[in-house]
Coordinates of C-alpha atoms in Angstrom, one line a residue:
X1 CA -19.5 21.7 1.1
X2 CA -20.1 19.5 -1.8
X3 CA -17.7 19.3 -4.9
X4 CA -20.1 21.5 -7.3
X5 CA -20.4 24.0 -4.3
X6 CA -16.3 23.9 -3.8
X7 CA -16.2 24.4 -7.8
X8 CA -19.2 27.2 -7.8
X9 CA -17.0 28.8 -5.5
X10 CA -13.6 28.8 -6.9
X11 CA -15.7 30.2 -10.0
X12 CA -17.0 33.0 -8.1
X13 CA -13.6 33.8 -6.6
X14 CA -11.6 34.0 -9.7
X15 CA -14.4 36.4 -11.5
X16 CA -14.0 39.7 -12.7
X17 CA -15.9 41.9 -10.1
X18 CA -18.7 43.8 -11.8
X19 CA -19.3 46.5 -8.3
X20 CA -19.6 50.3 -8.8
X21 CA -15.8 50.5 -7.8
X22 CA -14.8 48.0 -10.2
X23 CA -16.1 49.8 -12.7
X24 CA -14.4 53.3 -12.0
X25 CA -12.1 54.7 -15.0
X26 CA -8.7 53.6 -13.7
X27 CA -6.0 56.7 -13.2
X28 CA -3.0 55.2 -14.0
X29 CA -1.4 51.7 -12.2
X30 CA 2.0 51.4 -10.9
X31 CA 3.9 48.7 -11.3
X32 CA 4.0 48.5 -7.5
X33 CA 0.0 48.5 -8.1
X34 CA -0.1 45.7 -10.5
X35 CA 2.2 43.7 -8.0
X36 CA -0.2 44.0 -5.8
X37 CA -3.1 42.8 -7.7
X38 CA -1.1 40.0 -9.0
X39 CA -0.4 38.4 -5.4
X40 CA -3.7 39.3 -4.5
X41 CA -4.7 37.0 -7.4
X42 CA -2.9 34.2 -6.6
X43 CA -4.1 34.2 -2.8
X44 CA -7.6 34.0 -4.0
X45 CA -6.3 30.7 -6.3
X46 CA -5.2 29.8 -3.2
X47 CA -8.1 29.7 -1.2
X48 CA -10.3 27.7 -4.1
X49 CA -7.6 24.9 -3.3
X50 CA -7.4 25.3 0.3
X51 CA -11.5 24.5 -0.4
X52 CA -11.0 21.8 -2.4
X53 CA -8.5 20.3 -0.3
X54 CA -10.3 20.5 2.3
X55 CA -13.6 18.4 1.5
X56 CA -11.0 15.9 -0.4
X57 CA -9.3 15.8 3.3
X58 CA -12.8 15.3 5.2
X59 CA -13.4 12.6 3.0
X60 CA -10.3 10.8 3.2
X61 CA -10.4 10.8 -0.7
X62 CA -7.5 12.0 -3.3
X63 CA -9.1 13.0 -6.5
X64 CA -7.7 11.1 -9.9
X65 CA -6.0 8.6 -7.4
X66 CA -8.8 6.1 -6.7
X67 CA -8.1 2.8 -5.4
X68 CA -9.2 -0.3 -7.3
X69 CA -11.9 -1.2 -4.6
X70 CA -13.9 2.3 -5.1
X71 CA -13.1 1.5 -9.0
X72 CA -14.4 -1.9 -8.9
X73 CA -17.9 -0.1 -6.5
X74 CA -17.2 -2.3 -3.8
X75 CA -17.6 0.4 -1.6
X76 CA -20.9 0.6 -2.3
X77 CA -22.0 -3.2 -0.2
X78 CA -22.9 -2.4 2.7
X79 CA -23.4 -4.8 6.0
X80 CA -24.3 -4.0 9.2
X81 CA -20.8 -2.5 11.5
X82 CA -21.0 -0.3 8.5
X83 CA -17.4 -0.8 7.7
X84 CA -15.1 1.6 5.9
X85 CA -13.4 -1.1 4.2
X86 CA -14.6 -2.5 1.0
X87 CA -13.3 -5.7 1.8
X88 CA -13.5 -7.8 5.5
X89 CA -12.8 -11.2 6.6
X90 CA -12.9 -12.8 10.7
X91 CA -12.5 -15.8 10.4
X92 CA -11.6 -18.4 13.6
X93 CA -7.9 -19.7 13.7
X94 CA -8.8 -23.5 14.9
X95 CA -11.8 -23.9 13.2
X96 CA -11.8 -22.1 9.7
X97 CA -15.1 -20.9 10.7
X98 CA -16.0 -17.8 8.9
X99 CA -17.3 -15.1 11.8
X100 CA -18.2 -12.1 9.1
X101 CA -17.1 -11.5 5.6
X102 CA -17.9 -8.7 3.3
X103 CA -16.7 -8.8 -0.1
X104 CA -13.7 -11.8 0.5
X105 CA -13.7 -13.3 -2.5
X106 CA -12.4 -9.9 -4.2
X107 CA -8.5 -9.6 -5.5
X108 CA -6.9 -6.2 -4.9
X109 CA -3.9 -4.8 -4.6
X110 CA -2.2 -5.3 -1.2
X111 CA 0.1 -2.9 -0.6
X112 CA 2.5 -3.7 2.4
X113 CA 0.8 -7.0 3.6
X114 CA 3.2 -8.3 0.5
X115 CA 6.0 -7.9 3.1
X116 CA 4.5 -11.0 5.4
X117 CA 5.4 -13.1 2.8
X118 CA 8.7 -11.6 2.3
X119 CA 9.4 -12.4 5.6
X120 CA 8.0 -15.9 5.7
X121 CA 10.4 -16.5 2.4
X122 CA 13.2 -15.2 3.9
X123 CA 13.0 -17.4 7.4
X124 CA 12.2 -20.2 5.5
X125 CA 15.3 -19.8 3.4
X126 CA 17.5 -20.3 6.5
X127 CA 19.7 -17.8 5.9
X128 CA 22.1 -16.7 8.4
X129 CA 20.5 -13.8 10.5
X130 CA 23.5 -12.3 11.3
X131 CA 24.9 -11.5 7.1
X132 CA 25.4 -8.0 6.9
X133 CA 22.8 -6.8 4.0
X134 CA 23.8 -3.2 2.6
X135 CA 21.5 -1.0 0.9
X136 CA 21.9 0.2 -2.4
X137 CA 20.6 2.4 -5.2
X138 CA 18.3 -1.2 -6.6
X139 CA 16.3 -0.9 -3.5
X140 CA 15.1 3.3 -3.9
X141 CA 11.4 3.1 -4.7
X142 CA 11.8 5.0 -8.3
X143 CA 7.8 3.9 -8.5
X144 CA 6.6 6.0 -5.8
X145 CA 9.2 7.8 -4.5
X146 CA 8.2 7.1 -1.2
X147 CA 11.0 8.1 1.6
X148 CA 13.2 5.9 4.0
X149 CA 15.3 6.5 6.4
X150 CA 17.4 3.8 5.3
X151 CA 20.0 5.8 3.3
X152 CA 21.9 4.3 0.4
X153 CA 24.6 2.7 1.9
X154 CA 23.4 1.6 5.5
X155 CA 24.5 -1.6 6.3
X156 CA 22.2 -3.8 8.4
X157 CA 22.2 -7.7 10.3
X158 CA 19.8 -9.7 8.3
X159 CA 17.6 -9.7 11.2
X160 CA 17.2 -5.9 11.6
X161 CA 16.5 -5.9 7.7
X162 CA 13.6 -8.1 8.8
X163 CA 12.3 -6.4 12.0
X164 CA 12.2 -3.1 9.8
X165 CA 10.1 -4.7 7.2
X166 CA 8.1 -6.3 9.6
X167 CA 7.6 -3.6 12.0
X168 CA 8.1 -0.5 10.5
X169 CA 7.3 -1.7 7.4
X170 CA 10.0 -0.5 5.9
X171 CA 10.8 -0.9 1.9
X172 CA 13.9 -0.5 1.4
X173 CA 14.8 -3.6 4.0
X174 CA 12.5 -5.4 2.6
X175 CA 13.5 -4.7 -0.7
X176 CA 17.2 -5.6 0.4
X177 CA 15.9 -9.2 1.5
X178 CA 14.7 -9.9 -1.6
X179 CA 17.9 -8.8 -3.4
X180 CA 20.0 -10.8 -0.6
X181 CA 18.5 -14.2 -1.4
X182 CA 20.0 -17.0 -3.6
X183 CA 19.7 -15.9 -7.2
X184 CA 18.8 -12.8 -6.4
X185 CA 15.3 -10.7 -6.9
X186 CA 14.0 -12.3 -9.7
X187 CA 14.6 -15.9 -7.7
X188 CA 12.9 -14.5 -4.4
X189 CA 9.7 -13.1 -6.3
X190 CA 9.4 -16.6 -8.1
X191 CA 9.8 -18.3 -4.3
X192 CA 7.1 -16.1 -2.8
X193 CA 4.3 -17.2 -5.5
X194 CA 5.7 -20.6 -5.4
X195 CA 4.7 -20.3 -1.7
X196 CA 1.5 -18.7 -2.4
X197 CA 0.3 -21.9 -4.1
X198 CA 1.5 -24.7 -1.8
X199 CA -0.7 -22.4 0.7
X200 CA -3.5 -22.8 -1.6
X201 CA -3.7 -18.8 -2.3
X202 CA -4.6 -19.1 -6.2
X203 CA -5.9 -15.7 -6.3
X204 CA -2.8 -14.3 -5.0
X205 CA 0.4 -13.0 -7.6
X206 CA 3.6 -11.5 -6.1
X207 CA 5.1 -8.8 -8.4
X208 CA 8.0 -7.5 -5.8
X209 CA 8.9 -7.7 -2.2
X210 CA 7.6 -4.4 -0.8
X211 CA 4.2 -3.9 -1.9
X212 CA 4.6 -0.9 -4.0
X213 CA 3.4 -2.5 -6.6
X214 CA -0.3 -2.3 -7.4
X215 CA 0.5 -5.8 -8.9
X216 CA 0.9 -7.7 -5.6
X217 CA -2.9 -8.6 -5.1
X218 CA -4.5 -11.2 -2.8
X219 CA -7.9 -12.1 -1.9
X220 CA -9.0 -11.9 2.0
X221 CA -9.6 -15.6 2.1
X222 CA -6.2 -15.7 1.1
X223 CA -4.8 -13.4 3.2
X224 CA -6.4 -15.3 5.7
X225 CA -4.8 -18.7 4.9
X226 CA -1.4 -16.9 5.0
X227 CA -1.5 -15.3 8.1
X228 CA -2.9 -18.8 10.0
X229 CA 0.3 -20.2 9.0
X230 CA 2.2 -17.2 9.2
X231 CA 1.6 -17.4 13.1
X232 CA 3.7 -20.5 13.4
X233 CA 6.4 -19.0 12.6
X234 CA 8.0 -17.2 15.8
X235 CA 10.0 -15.1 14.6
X236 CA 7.0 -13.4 12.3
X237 CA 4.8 -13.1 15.4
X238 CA 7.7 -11.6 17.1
X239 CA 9.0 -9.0 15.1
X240 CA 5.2 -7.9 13.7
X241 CA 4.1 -7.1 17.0
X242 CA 6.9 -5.2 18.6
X243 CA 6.3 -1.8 20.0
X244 CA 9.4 -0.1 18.8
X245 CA 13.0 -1.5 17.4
X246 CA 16.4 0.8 17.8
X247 CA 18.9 -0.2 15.5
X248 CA 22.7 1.2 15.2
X249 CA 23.3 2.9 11.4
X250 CA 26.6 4.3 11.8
X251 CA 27.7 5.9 14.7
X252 CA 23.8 6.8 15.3
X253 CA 21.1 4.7 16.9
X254 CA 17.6 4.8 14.9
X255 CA 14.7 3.7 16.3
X256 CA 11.5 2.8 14.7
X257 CA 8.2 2.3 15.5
X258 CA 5.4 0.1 14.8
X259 CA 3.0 1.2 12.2
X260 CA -0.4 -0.7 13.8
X261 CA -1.5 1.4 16.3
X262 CA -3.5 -1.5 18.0
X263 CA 0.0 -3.1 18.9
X264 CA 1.4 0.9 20.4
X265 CA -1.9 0.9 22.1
X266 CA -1.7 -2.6 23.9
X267 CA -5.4 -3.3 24.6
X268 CA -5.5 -5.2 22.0
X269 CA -3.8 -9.4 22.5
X270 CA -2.2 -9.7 19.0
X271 CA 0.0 -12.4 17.9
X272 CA 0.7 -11.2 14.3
X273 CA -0.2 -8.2 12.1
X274 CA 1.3 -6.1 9.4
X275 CA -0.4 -2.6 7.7
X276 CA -0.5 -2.1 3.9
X277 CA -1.1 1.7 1.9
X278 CA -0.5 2.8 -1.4
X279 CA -3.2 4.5 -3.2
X280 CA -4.1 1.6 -5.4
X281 CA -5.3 -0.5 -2.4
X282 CA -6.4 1.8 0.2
X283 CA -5.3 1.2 3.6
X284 CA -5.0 -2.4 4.5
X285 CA -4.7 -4.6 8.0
X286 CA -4.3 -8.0 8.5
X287 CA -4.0 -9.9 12.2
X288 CA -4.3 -12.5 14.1
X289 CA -5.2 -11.8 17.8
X290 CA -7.0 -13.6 20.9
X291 CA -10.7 -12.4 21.6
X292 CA -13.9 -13.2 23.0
X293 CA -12.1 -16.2 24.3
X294 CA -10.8 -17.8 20.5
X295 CA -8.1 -17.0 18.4
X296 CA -9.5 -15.6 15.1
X297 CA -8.1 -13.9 12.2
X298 CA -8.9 -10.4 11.1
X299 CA -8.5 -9.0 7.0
X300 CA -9.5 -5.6 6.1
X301 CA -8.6 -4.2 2.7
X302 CA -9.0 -1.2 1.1
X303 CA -10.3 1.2 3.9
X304 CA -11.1 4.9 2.6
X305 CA -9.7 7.1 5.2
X306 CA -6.4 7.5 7.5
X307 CA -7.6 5.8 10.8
X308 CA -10.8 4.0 9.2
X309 CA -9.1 0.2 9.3
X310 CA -8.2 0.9 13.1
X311 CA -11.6 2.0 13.2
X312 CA -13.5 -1.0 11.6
X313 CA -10.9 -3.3 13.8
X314 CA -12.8 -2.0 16.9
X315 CA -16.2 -2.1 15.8
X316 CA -15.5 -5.8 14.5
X317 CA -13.9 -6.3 18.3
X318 CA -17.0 -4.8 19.8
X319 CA -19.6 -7.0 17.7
X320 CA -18.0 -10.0 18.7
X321 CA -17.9 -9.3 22.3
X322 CA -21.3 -8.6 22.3
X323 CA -22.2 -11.8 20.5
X324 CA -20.5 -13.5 22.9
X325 CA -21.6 -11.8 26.0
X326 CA -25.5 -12.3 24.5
X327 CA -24.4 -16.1 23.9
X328 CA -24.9 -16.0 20.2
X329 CA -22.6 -17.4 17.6
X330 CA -23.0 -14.0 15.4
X331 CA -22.2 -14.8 11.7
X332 CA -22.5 -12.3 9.0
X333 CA -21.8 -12.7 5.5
X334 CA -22.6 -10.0 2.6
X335 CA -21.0 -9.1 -0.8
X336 CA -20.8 -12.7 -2.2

């Protein structure tokens, strides 16, 4: 059902009905009556809604809460896996050789990818993995209000701060990390752009640790740059790709999974990876993983539906090892 079809119909439902028996003198209405026609009102309101929210659901879109790629039309290149995300980079690990690119020379908002830096800061630092980090009221997301299960007041190792952000992408230990370093927040923010340009990532600006900020925004040649060196560190590769990590809060044990379903799913060989989402910047995915016999790095930003970046990560998987099963180098390049 289109939108002007959903609307027509939500117009239709909440009309005065013009029948025969509509139109009859009424005897006199009870207030038990007019109840009754006032819930009966509300469940056809209802149902416009359930309409509306359904085609917004098939579509994988919210309306008013577009991300800057579908702002910016990038959706609109196409190329030939077509790819739900506006923005896609392969690119091979030894060589720099660009396997397909679509739109990488765009800067948008990277949602939770921000927290690979964190963590490269943050080991780089060399601060002791054993500190006990506690979480406070600073590190509640008052910008999104997204959840956690990290309750103000749970006190955390260092390293479990850092497998949660990594893993589980979680915001208030990454949040935490950022707080925890020399200086404080405002010292670890400047660190992470200061890192950003010794990597050479000029279109890339840190705002926070966590990536709730539509401010954070990269490039996917960028991206790219940060995740080859990224895979040198061991502890990054490590914690990224774990299945699951169970950590004691209390007198409970927590566990936490890992938010790439490629990693849960194991047929995939990957060395590094982290997810990104907030509305702004779609749903994001970057890795590094072994296939058709070379290590290559994967970028996909701003996908437009739930599963759609696990989705283009296969079809990417499957072009190559067609390419390579053919013999041909394939090399695809579109949107600039």
């Amino acid at each position: 059902m289109s939108w002007s079809l959903a609307v027509l119909v939500g117009v239709a439902l909440l009309q005065p009905d013009t029948s025969e028996a509509a139109n009859r003198k009424p005897v006199r209405k009870s207030a038990a009556r007019v109840e009754v026609k006032r819930v009966e009102a509300k469940i056809e309101k209802s149902k416009v809604r359930t309409v509306l929210a359904r085609r917004a659901a098939a579509e994988d879109v919210v309306p008013g809460r577009l991300s800057f790629g579908q702002i910016y039309g990038l959706h609109g290149t196409s190329d030939p896996l077509d790819l739900k995300s506006s923005v896609a980079l392969v690119m091979d690990q030894d060589t720099n050789e660009v396997l397909f690119s679509k739109n990488p020379q765009a800067v948008l908002p990277i949602a939770s990818i921000t927290k690979l830096m964190t963590a490269l800061v943050v080991t780089e630092a060399r601060l002791p993995m054993d500190e006990v980090l506690t979480v406070t009221s600073e590190d509640v997301d008052t910008e999104k209000n997204s959840s956690s299960r990290l309750a103000v007041g749970t006190q955390l190792s260092r390293e479990d701060m850092l497998h949660l952000a990594l893993m589980a992408s979680e915001n208030r230990a990454a949040n935490a990390l950022g707080r925890h370093y020399p200086g404080g927040l405002e010292a670890f923010v400047a660190a992470m752009n200061r890192k950003a340009r010794e990597l050479g990532m000029n279109d890339t600006h840190y705002a926070e640790p966590t990536g709730l900020s539509s401010r954070n925004q990269s490039s996917a040649r960028d991206l790219a740059a940060l995740v080859k060196y990224a895979h040198g560190n061991q502890l990054l590769r490590e914690f990224s790709t774990s299945t699951e990590h169970i950590v004691a809060v209390g007198s409970r044990q927590m566990a936490f999974r890992n938010t790439n379903g490629l990693v849960r799913g194991g047929s995939w060989d990957i060395g590094l990876q982290k997810t990104g989402y907030i509305s702004e910047a779609g749903r994001c995915l970057v890795m590094q993983a072994d296939l058709a016999g070379r290590k290559l790095i994967m970028v996909l930003l701003d996908s437009a539906g739930k599963y759609s970046r696990i989705g283009d990560a296969e079809r990417l998987r499957k072009w190559l090892l067609q390419g390579t099963a053919a013999g041909v180098t394939a090399v695809v390049h579109t949107g600039g």
